[in-house]
XYZ file of C-alpha atoms in Angstrom:
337
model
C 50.833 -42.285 52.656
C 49.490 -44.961 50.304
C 46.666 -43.689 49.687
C 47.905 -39.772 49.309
C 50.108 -41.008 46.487
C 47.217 -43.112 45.053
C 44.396 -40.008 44.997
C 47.946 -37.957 43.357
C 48.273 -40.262 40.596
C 44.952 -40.365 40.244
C 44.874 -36.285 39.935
C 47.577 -36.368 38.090
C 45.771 -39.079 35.400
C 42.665 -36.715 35.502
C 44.949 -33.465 34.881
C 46.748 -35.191 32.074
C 43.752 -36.804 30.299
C 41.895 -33.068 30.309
C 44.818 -31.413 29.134
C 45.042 -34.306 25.746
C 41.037 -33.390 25.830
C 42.091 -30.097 25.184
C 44.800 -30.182 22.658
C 42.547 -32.473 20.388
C 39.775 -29.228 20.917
C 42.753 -26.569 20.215
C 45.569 -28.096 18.563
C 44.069 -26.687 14.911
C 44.008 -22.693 16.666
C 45.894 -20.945 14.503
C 46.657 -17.172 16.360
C 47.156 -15.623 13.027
C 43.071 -15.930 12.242
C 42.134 -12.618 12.689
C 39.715 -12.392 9.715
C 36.574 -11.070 12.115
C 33.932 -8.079 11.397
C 36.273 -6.270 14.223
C 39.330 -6.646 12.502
C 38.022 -5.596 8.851
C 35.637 -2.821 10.456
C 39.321 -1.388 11.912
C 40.038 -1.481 7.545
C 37.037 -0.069 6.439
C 35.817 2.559 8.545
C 38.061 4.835 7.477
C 36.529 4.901 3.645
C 33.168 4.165 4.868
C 32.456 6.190 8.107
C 29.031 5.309 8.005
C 28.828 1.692 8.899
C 28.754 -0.678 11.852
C 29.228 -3.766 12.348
C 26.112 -6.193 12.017
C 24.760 -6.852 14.835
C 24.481 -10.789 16.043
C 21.752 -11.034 18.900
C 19.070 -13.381 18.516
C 15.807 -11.992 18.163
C 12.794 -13.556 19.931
C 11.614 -14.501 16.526
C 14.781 -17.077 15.704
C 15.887 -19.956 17.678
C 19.720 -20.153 18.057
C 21.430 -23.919 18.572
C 25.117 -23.619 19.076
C 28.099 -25.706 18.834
C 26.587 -28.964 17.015
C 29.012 -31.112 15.909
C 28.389 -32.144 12.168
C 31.161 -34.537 11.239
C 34.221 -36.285 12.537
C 37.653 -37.253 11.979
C 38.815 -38.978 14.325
C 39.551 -37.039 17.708
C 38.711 -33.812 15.425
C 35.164 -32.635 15.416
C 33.858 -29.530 12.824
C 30.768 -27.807 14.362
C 27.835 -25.274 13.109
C 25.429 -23.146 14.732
C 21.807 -23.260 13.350
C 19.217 -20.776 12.897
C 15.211 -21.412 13.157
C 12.363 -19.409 12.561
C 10.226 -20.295 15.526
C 7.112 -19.464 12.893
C 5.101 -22.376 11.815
C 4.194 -20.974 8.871
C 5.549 -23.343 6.765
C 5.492 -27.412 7.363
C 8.594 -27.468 5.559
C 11.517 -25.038 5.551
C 14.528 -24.639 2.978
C 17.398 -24.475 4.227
C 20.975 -22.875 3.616
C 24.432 -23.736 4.948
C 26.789 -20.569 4.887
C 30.544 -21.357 4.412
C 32.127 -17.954 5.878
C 35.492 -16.209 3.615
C 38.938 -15.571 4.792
C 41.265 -16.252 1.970
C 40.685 -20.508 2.935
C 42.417 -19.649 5.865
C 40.851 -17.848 8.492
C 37.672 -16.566 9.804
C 35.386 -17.790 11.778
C 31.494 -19.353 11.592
C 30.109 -16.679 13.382
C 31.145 -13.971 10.580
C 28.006 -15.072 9.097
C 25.069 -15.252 11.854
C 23.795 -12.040 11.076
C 23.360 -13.090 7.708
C 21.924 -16.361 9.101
C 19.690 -14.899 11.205
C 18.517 -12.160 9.039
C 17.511 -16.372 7.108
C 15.376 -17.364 9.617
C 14.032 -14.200 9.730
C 12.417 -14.856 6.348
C 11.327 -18.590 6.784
C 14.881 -20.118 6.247
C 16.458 -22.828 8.458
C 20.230 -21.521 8.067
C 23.436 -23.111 9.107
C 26.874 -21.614 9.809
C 29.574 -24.118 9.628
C 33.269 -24.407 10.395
C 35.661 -26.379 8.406
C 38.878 -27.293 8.194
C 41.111 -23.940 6.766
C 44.301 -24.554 4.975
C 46.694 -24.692 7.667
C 44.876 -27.806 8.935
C 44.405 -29.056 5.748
C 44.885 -28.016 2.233
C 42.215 -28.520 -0.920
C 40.095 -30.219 -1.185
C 39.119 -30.958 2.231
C 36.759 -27.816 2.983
C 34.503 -29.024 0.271
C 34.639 -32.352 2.160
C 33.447 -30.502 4.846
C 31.044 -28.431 3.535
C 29.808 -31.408 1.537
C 29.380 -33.397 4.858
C 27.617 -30.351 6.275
C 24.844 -30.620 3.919
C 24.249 -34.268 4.499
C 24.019 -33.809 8.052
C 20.993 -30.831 7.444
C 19.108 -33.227 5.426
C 19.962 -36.249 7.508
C 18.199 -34.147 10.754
C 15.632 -32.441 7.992
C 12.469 -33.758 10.008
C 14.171 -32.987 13.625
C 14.529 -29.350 12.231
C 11.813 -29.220 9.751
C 13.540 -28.587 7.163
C 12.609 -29.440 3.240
C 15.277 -31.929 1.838
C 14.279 -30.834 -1.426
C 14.794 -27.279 -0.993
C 18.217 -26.818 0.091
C 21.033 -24.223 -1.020
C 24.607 -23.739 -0.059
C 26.192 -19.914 0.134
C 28.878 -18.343 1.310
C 31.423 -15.082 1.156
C 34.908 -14.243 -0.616
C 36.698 -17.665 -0.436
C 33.242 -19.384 1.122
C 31.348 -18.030 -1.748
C 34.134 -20.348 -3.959
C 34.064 -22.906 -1.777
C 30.200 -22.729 -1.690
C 30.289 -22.641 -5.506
C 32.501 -25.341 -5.931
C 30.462 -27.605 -3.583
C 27.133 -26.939 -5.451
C 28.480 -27.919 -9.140
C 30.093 -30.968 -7.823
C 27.006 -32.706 -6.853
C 27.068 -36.177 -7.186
C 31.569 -36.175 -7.961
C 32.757 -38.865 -5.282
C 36.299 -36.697 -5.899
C 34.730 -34.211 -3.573
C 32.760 -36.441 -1.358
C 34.326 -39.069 0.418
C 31.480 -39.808 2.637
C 29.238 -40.507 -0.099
C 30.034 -44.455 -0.476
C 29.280 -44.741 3.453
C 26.219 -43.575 3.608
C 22.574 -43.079 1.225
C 22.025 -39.484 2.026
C 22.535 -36.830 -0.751
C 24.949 -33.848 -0.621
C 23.391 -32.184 -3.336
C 22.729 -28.885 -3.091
C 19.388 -27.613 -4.819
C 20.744 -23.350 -5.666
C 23.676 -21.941 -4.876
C 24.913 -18.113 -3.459
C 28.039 -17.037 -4.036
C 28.789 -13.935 -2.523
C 31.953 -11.867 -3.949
C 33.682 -15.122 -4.726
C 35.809 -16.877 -7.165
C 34.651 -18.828 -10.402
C 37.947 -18.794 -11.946
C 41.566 -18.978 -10.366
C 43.127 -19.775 -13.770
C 42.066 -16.703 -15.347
C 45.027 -13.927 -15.379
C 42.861 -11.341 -13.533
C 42.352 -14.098 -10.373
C 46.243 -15.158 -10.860
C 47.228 -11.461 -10.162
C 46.393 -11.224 -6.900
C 46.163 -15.144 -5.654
C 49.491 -16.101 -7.374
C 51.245 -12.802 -6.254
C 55.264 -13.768 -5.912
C 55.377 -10.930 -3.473
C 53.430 -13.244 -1.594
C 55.242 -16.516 0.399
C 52.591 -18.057 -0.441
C 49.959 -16.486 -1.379
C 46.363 -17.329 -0.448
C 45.186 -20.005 -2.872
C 48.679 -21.075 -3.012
C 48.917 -22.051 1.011
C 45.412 -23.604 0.147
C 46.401 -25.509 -3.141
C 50.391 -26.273 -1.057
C 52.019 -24.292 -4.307
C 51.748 -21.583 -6.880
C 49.625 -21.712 -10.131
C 52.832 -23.278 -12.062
C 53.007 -26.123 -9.411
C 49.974 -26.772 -8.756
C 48.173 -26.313 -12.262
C 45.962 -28.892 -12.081
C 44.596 -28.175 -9.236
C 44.033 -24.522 -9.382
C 41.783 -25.255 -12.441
C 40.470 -28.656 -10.580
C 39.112 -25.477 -7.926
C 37.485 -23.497 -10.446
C 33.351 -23.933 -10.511
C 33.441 -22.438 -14.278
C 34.960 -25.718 -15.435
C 31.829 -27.562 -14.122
C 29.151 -25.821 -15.556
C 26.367 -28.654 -16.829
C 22.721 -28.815 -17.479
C 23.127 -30.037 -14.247
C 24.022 -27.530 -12.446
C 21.829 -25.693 -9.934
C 20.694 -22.141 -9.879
C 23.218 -19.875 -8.962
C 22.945 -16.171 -7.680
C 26.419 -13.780 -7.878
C 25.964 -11.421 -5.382
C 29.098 -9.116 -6.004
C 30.687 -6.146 -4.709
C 31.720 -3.061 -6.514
C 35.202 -4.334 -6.252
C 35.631 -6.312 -9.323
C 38.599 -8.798 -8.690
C 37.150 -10.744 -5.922
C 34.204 -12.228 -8.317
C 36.368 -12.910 -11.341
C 35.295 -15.329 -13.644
C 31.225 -14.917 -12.746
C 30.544 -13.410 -16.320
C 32.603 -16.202 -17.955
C 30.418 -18.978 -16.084
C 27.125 -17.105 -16.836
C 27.901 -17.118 -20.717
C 28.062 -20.876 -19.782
C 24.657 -21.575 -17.966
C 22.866 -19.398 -20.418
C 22.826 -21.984 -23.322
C 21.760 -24.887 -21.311
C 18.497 -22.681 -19.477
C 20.145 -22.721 -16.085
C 18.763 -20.223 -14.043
C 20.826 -16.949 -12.462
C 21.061 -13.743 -11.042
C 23.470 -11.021 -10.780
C 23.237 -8.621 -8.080
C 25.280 -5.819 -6.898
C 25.720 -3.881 -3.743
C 26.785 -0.384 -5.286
C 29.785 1.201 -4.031
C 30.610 -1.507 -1.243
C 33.885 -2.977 -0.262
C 34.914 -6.763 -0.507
C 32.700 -7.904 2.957
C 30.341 -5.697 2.666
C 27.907 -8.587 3.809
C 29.395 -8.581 7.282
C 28.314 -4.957 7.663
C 25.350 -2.395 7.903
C 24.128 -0.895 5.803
C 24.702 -3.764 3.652
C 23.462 -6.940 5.990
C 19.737 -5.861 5.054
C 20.057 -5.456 1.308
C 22.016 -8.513 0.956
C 19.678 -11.053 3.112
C 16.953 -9.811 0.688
C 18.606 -10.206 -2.501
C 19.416 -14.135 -1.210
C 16.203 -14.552 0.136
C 14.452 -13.280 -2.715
C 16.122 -15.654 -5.297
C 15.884 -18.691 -2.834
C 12.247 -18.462 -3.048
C 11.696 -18.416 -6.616
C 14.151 -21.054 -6.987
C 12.155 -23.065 -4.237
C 8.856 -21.067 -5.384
C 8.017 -20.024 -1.924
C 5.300 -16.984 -1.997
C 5.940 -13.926 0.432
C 2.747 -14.912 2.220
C 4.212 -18.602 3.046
C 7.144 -16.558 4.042
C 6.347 -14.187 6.184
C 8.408 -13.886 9.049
């Protein structure tokens, strides 16, 4: 009998310790993240009948690594899945870490493998990251992430081959802000804790900022992010209060305000609906003076995550590929798939 009850408690010990394993895995789930290519395909299709969803298999061409854990706090652990051209082409690759959209918070890392792939494809060593979304934990801490993301690719450049020097950050709707925001921060401790613990750079070489924000102060952003219809809104779950409480902070968020000679390249790559890249013109107007390098491009006629979709995926991977590799100055011959 003494022993029965000992292997129980024992079982019982094991059951208990699994179940805390996987509450620390789960306890951030939020059911209300919904933000998937299914979900906005359901939203879309009825305006544009013609598309499909972009496809995510892994071509033989592109090694897929899954589920790599890229920071930690504490019992919490933030994970991306990398893409890899298997060509040896080139020594060195550039590389790009993709911040997926979802109005800060939802969506999910794989909204942008086909993107990521369609990356590799061309030479590129491409990462698709989670982070931590506002119900978790409010602004700034996805740019801490993101941030921390990038240190990790160039930490494990010469396991992946990548080109420390050549690396870009990108991302869609509120990634593509997120992304921007990162990339003209570069060397602000504000948004990168990690940088007193350790000697490798977060700096981002060009940035891609796909149908995102430059600008929530502007009245056009505030229309839709600080609607009062909305308890709360967006950027105001993200920023924990409306632009009237949170000020500061709303501008603090805004990559237009950080616009130096510093700041890398930066490619808009904008839908035809106008509200989700507000403040892109304003920021241009500022790089222009000081000689920093950018491009505009639009995908005509296309809805706000167009980039999850085809016939849009293709366009849009060649549009970022082809200003990554002037910005890097790669030749199409060096990057041929």
């Amino acid at each position: 009998m003494t022993y029965v009850r000992t292997i129980l408690r024992f079982t019982i010990t094991v059951l208990c310790v699994a179940l805390l394993g996987c509450q620390a895995i789960t306890q951030f789930d939020d059911p209300t993240n919904t933000y998937t290519p299914e979900t906005t395909y359901q939203k879309l299709i009825g305006e544009y009948p013609f598309i499909d969803i972009a496809r995510r298999a892994v071509p033989e061409s592109v090694q897929e690594i899954k589920n790599i854990t890229y920071v930690r706090y504490g019992q919490r652990a933030l994970q991306l899945d990398l893409y890899l051209p298997k060509s040896a082409l080139i020594q060195q690759k550039p590389g790009i870490v993709f911040v997926h959209g979802g109005g800060w918070r939802a969506g999910f890392r794989t909204n942008f493998t086909p993107m990521a792939i369609g990356m590799a494809e061309r030479g590129y060593v491409a990462a698709t990251i989670s982070y931590r979304l506002s119900p978790e934990a409010q602004y700034p801490a996805a740019v801490h992430d993101v941030k921390a993301a990038i240190r990790w690719l160039r930490n494990n450049a010469k396991k992946y081959g990548v080109n420390p020097q050549q690396i870009a950050v990108g991302g869609g709707s509120a990634g593509g802000q997120i992304a921007s925001l990162t990339g003209v921060t570069n060397g602000l401790e504000k948004f990168d804790p990690n940088a007193k613990k350790s000697s490798i750079s977060s700096a981002v070489h060009a940035i891609v900022n796909i149908d995102g924000l430059s600008d929530f102060t502007s009245e056009a952003a505030r229309f839709h992010e600080d609607d009062p219809r909305k308890n709360p809104s967006a950027a105001g779950a993200w920023f924990g209060g409306r632009y009237a409480e949170k000020t500061e902070l709303w501008h603090e968020a805004s990559p237009l305000f950080y616009v130096n000679k510093n700041t890398p390249p930066i490619l808009f790559l904008i839908s035809a609906q106008e509200r989700f890249s507000v403040g892109h013109k304003e920021m241009i107007e500022k790089m222009k003076p000081l000689g920093i390098p950018y491009q505009v491009a639009q995908i005509p006629d296309s809805p706000h995550s167009f980039w999850l979709f085809d016939p849009w995926l293709q366009p849009s991977v060649d549009v970022v590929a082809g200003f990554l590799d002037q910005q890097f100055k790669i030749t199409r011959s060096d990057n041929a798939r």
